[in-house]
JSON list of C-alpha atoms in Angstrom, two decimals:
[
{"chain": "N", "resi": 1, "resn": "MET", "atom": "CA", "xyz": [-15.36, 1.77, -4.85]},
{"chain": "N", "resi": 2, "resn": "ASP", "atom": "CA", "xyz": [-17.99, -0.08, -2.87]},
{"chain": "N", "resi": 3, "resn": "VAL", "atom": "CA", "xyz": [-16.94, -0.90, 0.68]},
{"chain": "N", "resi": 4, "resn": "PRO", "atom": "CA", "xyz": [-19.11, -3.48, 2.47]},
{"chain": "N", "resi": 5, "resn": "LYS", "atom": "CA", "xyz": [-21.13, -2.09, 5.37]},
{"chain": "N", "resi": 6, "resn": "GLY", "atom": "CA", "xyz": [-19.24, -2.26, 8.67]},
{"chain": "N", "resi": 7, "resn": "GLU", "atom": "CA", "xyz": [-15.80, -2.46, 7.00]},
{"chain": "N", "resi": 8, "resn": "PHE", "atom": "CA", "xyz": [-13.29, 0.30, 6.39]},
{"chain": "N", "resi": 9, "resn": "MET", "atom": "CA", "xyz": [-9.86, 0.76, 4.89]},
{"chain": "N", "resi": 10, "resn": "ILE", "atom": "CA", "xyz": [-7.01, 3.01, 5.98]},
{"chain": "N", "resi": 11, "resn": "ASN", "atom": "CA", "xyz": [-4.09, 3.79, 3.67]},
{"chain": "N", "resi": 12, "resn": "THR", "atom": "CA", "xyz": [-0.94, 5.67, 4.58]},
{"chain": "N", "resi": 13, "resn": "TYR", "atom": "CA", "xyz": [1.58, 7.32, 2.26]},
{"chain": "N", "resi": 14, "resn": "ALA", "atom": "CA", "xyz": [5.25, 7.90, 3.04]},
{"chain": "N", "resi": 15, "resn": "ILE", "atom": "CA", "xyz": [8.21, 9.30, 1.14]},
{"chain": "N", "resi": 16, "resn": "GLY", "atom": "CA", "xyz": [11.67, 8.68, 2.49]},
{"chain": "N", "resi": 17, "resn": "ARG", "atom": "CA", "xyz": [15.02, 6.99, 2.20]},
{"chain": "N", "resi": 18, "resn": "VAL", "atom": "CA", "xyz": [15.64, 3.32, 2.87]},
{"chain": "N", "resi": 19, "resn": "GLY", "atom": "CA", "xyz": [17.64, 3.01, 6.11]},
{"chain": "N", "resi": 20, "resn": "SER", "atom": "CA", "xyz": [19.10, -0.47, 5.68]},
{"chain": "N", "resi": 21, "resn": "GLN", "atom": "CA", "xyz": [19.50, -3.07, 2.96]},
{"chain": "N", "resi": 22, "resn": "PRO", "atom": "CA", "xyz": [16.11, -4.77, 2.34]},
{"chain": "N", "resi": 23, "resn": "GLU", "atom": "CA", "xyz": [15.91, -8.33, 3.65]},
{"chain": "N", "resi": 24, "resn": "LEU", "atom": "CA", "xyz": [14.21, -10.95, 1.46]},
{"chain": "N", "resi": 25, "resn": "LYS", "atom": "CA", "xyz": [12.88, -14.14, 3.07]},
{"chain": "N", "resi": 26, "resn": "GLN", "atom": "CA", "xyz": [10.42, -16.88, 2.18]},
{"chain": "N", "resi": 27, "resn": "THR", "atom": "CA", "xyz": [7.52, -18.11, 4.29]},
{"chain": "N", "resi": 28, "resn": "LYS", "atom": "CA", "xyz": [7.24, -21.85, 4.96]},
{"chain": "N", "resi": 29, "resn": "SER", "atom": "CA", "xyz": [4.83, -22.05, 2.03]},
{"chain": "N", "resi": 30, "resn": "GLY", "atom": "CA", "xyz": [7.33, -20.34, -0.31]},
{"chain": "N", "resi": 31, "resn": "VAL", "atom": "CA", "xyz": [5.82, -16.83, -0.43]},
{"chain": "N", "resi": 32, "resn": "ALA", "atom": "CA", "xyz": [8.43, -14.07, -0.81]},
{"chain": "N", "resi": 33, "resn": "VAL", "atom": "CA", "xyz": [8.42, -11.35, 1.87]},
{"chain": "N", "resi": 34, "resn": "CYS", "atom": "CA", "xyz": [10.83, -8.42, 2.01]},
{"chain": "N", "resi": 35, "resn": "THR", "atom": "CA", "xyz": [11.20, -5.97, 4.91]},
{"chain": "N", "resi": 36, "resn": "PHE", "atom": "CA", "xyz": [12.96, -2.62, 5.03]},
{"chain": "N", "resi": 37, "resn": "SER", "atom": "CA", "xyz": [12.94, 0.58, 7.09]},
{"chain": "N", "resi": 38, "resn": "LEU", "atom": "CA", "xyz": [12.05, 3.95, 5.58]},
{"chain": "N", "resi": 39, "resn": "ALA", "atom": "CA", "xyz": [13.17, 7.24, 7.17]},
{"chain": "N", "resi": 40, "resn": "ALA", "atom": "CA", "xyz": [10.53, 9.92, 6.52]},
{"chain": "N", "resi": 41, "resn": "ASP", "atom": "CA", "xyz": [11.58, 13.43, 7.55]},
{"chain": "N", "resi": 42, "resn": "THR", "atom": "CA", "xyz": [9.32, 16.32, 8.53]},
{"chain": "N", "resi": 43, "resn": "GLY", "atom": "CA", "xyz": [10.24, 19.89, 9.38]},
{"chain": "N", "resi": 44, "resn": "TRP", "atom": "CA", "xyz": [13.45, 21.83, 8.72]},
{"chain": "N", "resi": 45, "resn": "GLY", "atom": "CA", "xyz": [16.62, 22.73, 10.59]},
{"chain": "N", "resi": 46, "resn": "GLU", "atom": "CA", "xyz": [16.25, 22.45, 14.37]},
{"chain": "N", "resi": 47, "resn": "ASN", "atom": "CA", "xyz": [12.63, 21.33, 13.92]},
{"chain": "N", "resi": 48, "resn": "LYS", "atom": "CA", "xyz": [13.49, 18.39, 11.65]},
{"chain": "N", "resi": 49, "resn": "GLN", "atom": "CA", "xyz": [12.15, 15.05, 12.89]},
{"chain": "N", "resi": 50, "resn": "THR", "atom": "CA", "xyz": [12.61, 11.59, 11.41]},
{"chain": "N", "resi": 51, "resn": "THR", "atom": "CA", "xyz": [9.90, 8.96, 11.64]},
{"chain": "N", "resi": 52, "resn": "TRP", "atom": "CA", "xyz": [11.02, 5.39, 10.94]},
{"chain": "N", "resi": 53, "resn": "VAL", "atom": "CA", "xyz": [8.47, 3.26, 9.11]},
{"chain": "N", "resi": 54, "resn": "ARG", "atom": "CA", "xyz": [8.96, -0.51, 8.97]},
{"chain": "N", "resi": 55, "resn": "CYS", "atom": "CA", "xyz": [7.74, -1.63, 5.51]},
{"chain": "N", "resi": 56, "resn": "THR", "atom": "CA", "xyz": [6.81, -5.13, 4.37]},
{"chain": "N", "resi": 57, "resn": "ALA", "atom": "CA", "xyz": [6.33, -6.12, 0.73]},
{"chain": "N", "resi": 58, "resn": "TRP", "atom": "CA", "xyz": [4.95, -9.48, -0.38]},
{"chain": "N", "resi": 59, "resn": "ARG", "atom": "CA", "xyz": [5.19, -11.85, -3.37]},
{"chain": "N", "resi": 60, "resn": "LYS", "atom": "CA", "xyz": [6.53, -10.41, -6.66]},
{"chain": "N", "resi": 61, "resn": "GLN", "atom": "CA", "xyz": [6.68, -6.94, -5.12]},
{"chain": "N", "resi": 62, "resn": "ALA", "atom": "CA", "xyz": [9.04, -8.33, -2.45]},
{"chain": "N", "resi": 63, "resn": "GLU", "atom": "CA", "xyz": [11.31, -9.71, -5.18]},
{"chain": "N", "resi": 64, "resn": "VAL", "atom": "CA", "xyz": [11.35, -6.33, -6.98]},
{"chain": "N", "resi": 65, "resn": "VAL", "atom": "CA", "xyz": [12.29, -4.55, -3.73]},
{"chain": "N", "resi": 66, "resn": "ALA", "atom": "CA", "xyz": [15.08, -7.05, -2.99]},
{"chain": "N", "resi": 67, "resn": "GLN", "atom": "CA", "xyz": [16.49, -6.72, -6.52]},
{"chain": "N", "resi": 68, "resn": "TYR", "atom": "CA", "xyz": [16.35, -2.95, -7.04]},
{"chain": "N", "resi": 69, "resn": "VAL", "atom": "CA", "xyz": [16.13, -1.19, -3.66]},
{"chain": "N", "resi": 70, "resn": "GLN", "atom": "CA", "xyz": [19.22, -0.53, -1.60]},
{"chain": "N", "resi": 71, "resn": "LYS", "atom": "CA", "xyz": [20.13, 1.49, 1.47]},
{"chain": "N", "resi": 72, "resn": "GLY", "atom": "CA", "xyz": [19.71, 5.18, 0.62]},
{"chain": "N", "resi": 73, "resn": "SER", "atom": "CA", "xyz": [17.15, 4.65, -2.18]},
{"chain": "N", "resi": 74, "resn": "GLN", "atom": "CA", "xyz": [14.34, 7.18, -2.11]},
{"chain": "N", "resi": 75, "resn": "LEU", "atom": "CA", "xyz": [10.85, 5.67, -2.32]},
{"chain": "N", "resi": 76, "resn": "PHE", "atom": "CA", "xyz": [7.21, 6.61, -2.27]},
{"chain": "N", "resi": 77, "resn": "VAL", "atom": "CA", "xyz": [5.23, 3.87, -0.51]},
{"chain": "N", "resi": 78, "resn": "GLU", "atom": "CA", "xyz": [1.53, 3.40, 0.11]},
{"chain": "N", "resi": 79, "resn": "GLY", "atom": "CA", "xyz": [-0.02, 0.74, 2.26]},
{"chain": "N", "resi": 80, "resn": "THR", "atom": "CA", "xyz": [-2.04, -0.38, 5.22]},
{"chain": "N", "resi": 81, "resn": "PRO", "atom": "CA", "xyz": [-0.65, 0.90, 8.53]},
{"chain": "N", "resi": 82, "resn": "ASN", "atom": "CA", "xyz": [-0.27, -0.97, 11.78]},
{"chain": "N", "resi": 83, "resn": "VAL", "atom": "CA", "xyz": [0.94, 0.57, 15.03]},
{"chain": "N", "resi": 84, "resn": "SER", "atom": "CA", "xyz": [2.28, -1.57, 17.84]},
{"chain": "N", "resi": 85, "resn": "ALA", "atom": "CA", "xyz": [2.79, 0.04, 21.25]},
{"chain": "N", "resi": 86, "resn": "TRP", "atom": "CA", "xyz": [4.64, -1.18, 24.33]},
{"chain": "N", "resi": 87, "resn": "SER", "atom": "CA", "xyz": [6.49, 0.05, 27.40]},
{"chain": "N", "resi": 88, "resn": "SER", "atom": "CA", "xyz": [10.26, -0.18, 27.67]},
{"chain": "N", "resi": 89, "resn": "LYS", "atom": "CA", "xyz": [12.00, -1.57, 30.74]},
{"chain": "N", "resi": 90, "resn": "ASP", "atom": "CA", "xyz": [12.19, 1.92, 32.23]},
{"chain": "N", "resi": 91, "resn": "GLY", "atom": "CA", "xyz": [8.44, 2.45, 31.70]},
{"chain": "N", "resi": 92, "resn": "THR", "atom": "CA", "xyz": [8.74, 4.78, 28.69]},
{"chain": "N", "resi": 93, "resn": "ALA", "atom": "CA", "xyz": [5.93, 4.41, 26.15]},
{"chain": "N", "resi": 94, "resn": "LYS", "atom": "CA", "xyz": [7.22, 3.21, 22.75]},
{"chain": "N", "resi": 95, "resn": "ALA", "atom": "CA", "xyz": [5.56, 2.56, 19.40]},
{"chain": "N", "resi": 96, "resn": "ASN", "atom": "CA", "xyz": [6.40, 1.15, 15.95]},
{"chain": "N", "resi": 97, "resn": "LEU", "atom": "CA", "xyz": [4.77, 2.25, 12.72]},
{"chain": "N", "resi": 98, "resn": "GLU", "atom": "CA", "xyz": [4.56, -0.61, 10.24]},
{"chain": "N", "resi": 99, "resn": "LEU", "atom": "CA", "xyz": [3.26, -0.48, 6.68]},
{"chain": "N", "resi": 100, "resn": "THR", "atom": "CA", "xyz": [2.15, -3.42, 4.52]},
{"chain": "N", "resi": 101, "resn": "VAL", "atom": "CA", "xyz": [3.08, -2.03, 1.11]},
{"chain": "N", "resi": 102, "resn": "SER", "atom": "CA", "xyz": [0.38, -2.07, -1.58]},
{"chain": "N", "resi": 103, "resn": "ASN", "atom": "CA", "xyz": [1.93, 0.49, -3.96]},
{"chain": "N", "resi": 104, "resn": "MET", "atom": "CA", "xyz": [5.39, 1.95, -4.35]},
{"chain": "N", "resi": 105, "resn": "LYS", "atom": "CA", "xyz": [7.44, 4.06, -6.69]},
{"chain": "N", "resi": 106, "resn": "PHE", "atom": "CA", "xyz": [11.18, 4.48, -6.91]},
{"chain": "N", "resi": 107, "resn": "ILE", "atom": "CA", "xyz": [11.78, 8.23, -6.98]},
{"chain": "N", "resi": 108, "resn": "GLY", "atom": "CA", "xyz": [15.54, 8.54, -6.72]},
{"chain": "N", "resi": 109, "resn": "SER", "atom": "CA", "xyz": [18.70, 7.23, -5.13]},
{"chain": "N", "resi": 110, "resn": "LYS", "atom": "CA", "xyz": [21.16, 8.56, -2.57]},
{"chain": "N", "resi": 111, "resn": "SER", "atom": "CA", "xyz": [23.73, 9.22, -5.30]},
{"chain": "N", "resi": 112, "resn": "GLN", "atom": "CA", "xyz": [21.31, 11.68, -6.95]},
{"chain": "N", "resi": 113, "resn": "GLY", "atom": "CA", "xyz": [21.18, 13.99, -3.96]},
{"chain": "N", "resi": 114, "resn": "ASP", "atom": "CA", "xyz": [17.78, 15.39, -3.13]},
{"chain": "N", "resi": 115, "resn": "SER", "atom": "CA", "xyz": [16.58, 16.04, -6.68]},
{"chain": "N", "resi": 116, "resn": "GLY", "atom": "CA", "xyz": [14.54, 12.83, -6.83]},
{"chain": "N", "resi": 117, "resn": "ASP", "atom": "CA", "xyz": [13.55, 13.59, -10.44]},
{"chain": "N", "resi": 118, "resn": "ALA", "atom": "CA", "xyz": [15.76, 11.10, -12.26]},
{"chain": "N", "resi": 119, "resn": "GLY", "atom": "CA", "xyz": [16.83, 7.50, -12.02]},
{"chain": "N", "resi": 120, "resn": "LEU", "atom": "CA", "xyz": [14.84, 4.33, -11.70]},
{"chain": "N", "resi": 121, "resn": "GLN", "atom": "CA", "xyz": [11.17, 5.11, -12.29]},
{"chain": "N", "resi": 122, "resn": "VAL", "atom": "CA", "xyz": [9.38, 1.83, -11.70]},
{"chain": "N", "resi": 123, "resn": "GLN", "atom": "CA", "xyz": [5.78, 2.00, -10.54]},
{"chain": "N", "resi": 124, "resn": "TRP", "atom": "CA", "xyz": [4.45, -0.99, -8.64]},
{"chain": "N", "resi": 125, "resn": "ASN", "atom": "CA", "xyz": [1.17, -1.87, -7.04]},
{"chain": "N", "resi": 126, "resn": "ASP", "atom": "CA", "xyz": [-0.27, -5.10, -5.76]},
{"chain": "N", "resi": 127, "resn": "GLN", "atom": "CA", "xyz": [-2.63, -5.31, -8.75]},
{"chain": "N", "resi": 128, "resn": "ASN", "atom": "CA", "xyz": [0.43, -6.06, -10.94]},
{"chain": "N", "resi": 129, "resn": "GLN", "atom": "CA", "xyz": [1.54, -9.41, -9.50]},
{"chain": "N", "resi": 130, "resn": "ASN", "atom": "CA", "xyz": [3.00, -10.43, -12.87]},
{"chain": "N", "resi": 131, "resn": "PHE", "atom": "CA", "xyz": [4.92, -7.16, -13.33]},
{"chain": "N", "resi": 132, "resn": "THR", "atom": "CA", "xyz": [8.53, -7.41, -14.49]},
{"chain": "N", "resi": 133, "resn": "PRO", "atom": "CA", "xyz": [10.42, -4.12, -14.84]},
{"chain": "N", "resi": 134, "resn": "THR", "atom": "CA", "xyz": [12.05, -3.44, -18.18]},
{"chain": "N", "resi": 135, "resn": "LEU", "atom": "CA", "xyz": [15.30, -1.62, -17.52]},
{"chain": "N", "resi": 136, "resn": "THR", "atom": "CA", "xyz": [18.24, -0.37, -19.53]},
{"chain": "N", "resi": 137, "resn": "ASP", "atom": "CA", "xyz": [21.65, 0.67, -18.19]},
{"chain": "N", "resi": 138, "resn": "GLU", "atom": "CA", "xyz": [20.44, 4.29, -18.29]},
{"chain": "N", "resi": 139, "resn": "ASP", "atom": "CA", "xyz": [17.53, 3.43, -15.97]},
{"chain": "N", "resi": 140, "resn": "VAL", "atom": "CA", "xyz": [19.65, 2.06, -13.14]},
{"chain": "N", "resi": 141, "resn": "PRO", "atom": "CA", "xyz": [20.67, 4.84, -10.70]},
{"chain": "N", "resi": 142, "resn": "PHE", "atom": "CA", "xyz": [23.99, 3.26, -9.66]}
]
């Protein structure tokens, strides 16, 4: 891939469970946008830490998220990161990690436990704006 001189691209990958029901909205110009939070865990036992990633999907991808993703769904997401930092009222430094989703894959659902190897296997990336998933009753994890 040729990247123009003076420009760069950063991508971030995250695997986690959706923390709340995705919220689908439309911009004033009618573009679909869907936001959801993803809980990505690192470490084990007492050392386990959860990082919350605020994810935003656009256009047809937003519609797919709104239709098929629910709280507890396990996802792989890839996208462009953005970090916003601020200070709370008590002076504590705070930050949000946000991800504009460019690629995602459904890898399981909460009802499947931690196996993550069955269920809805729909691959999406922003190159596939006309993508429509073909699903049977066996494909749906709930």
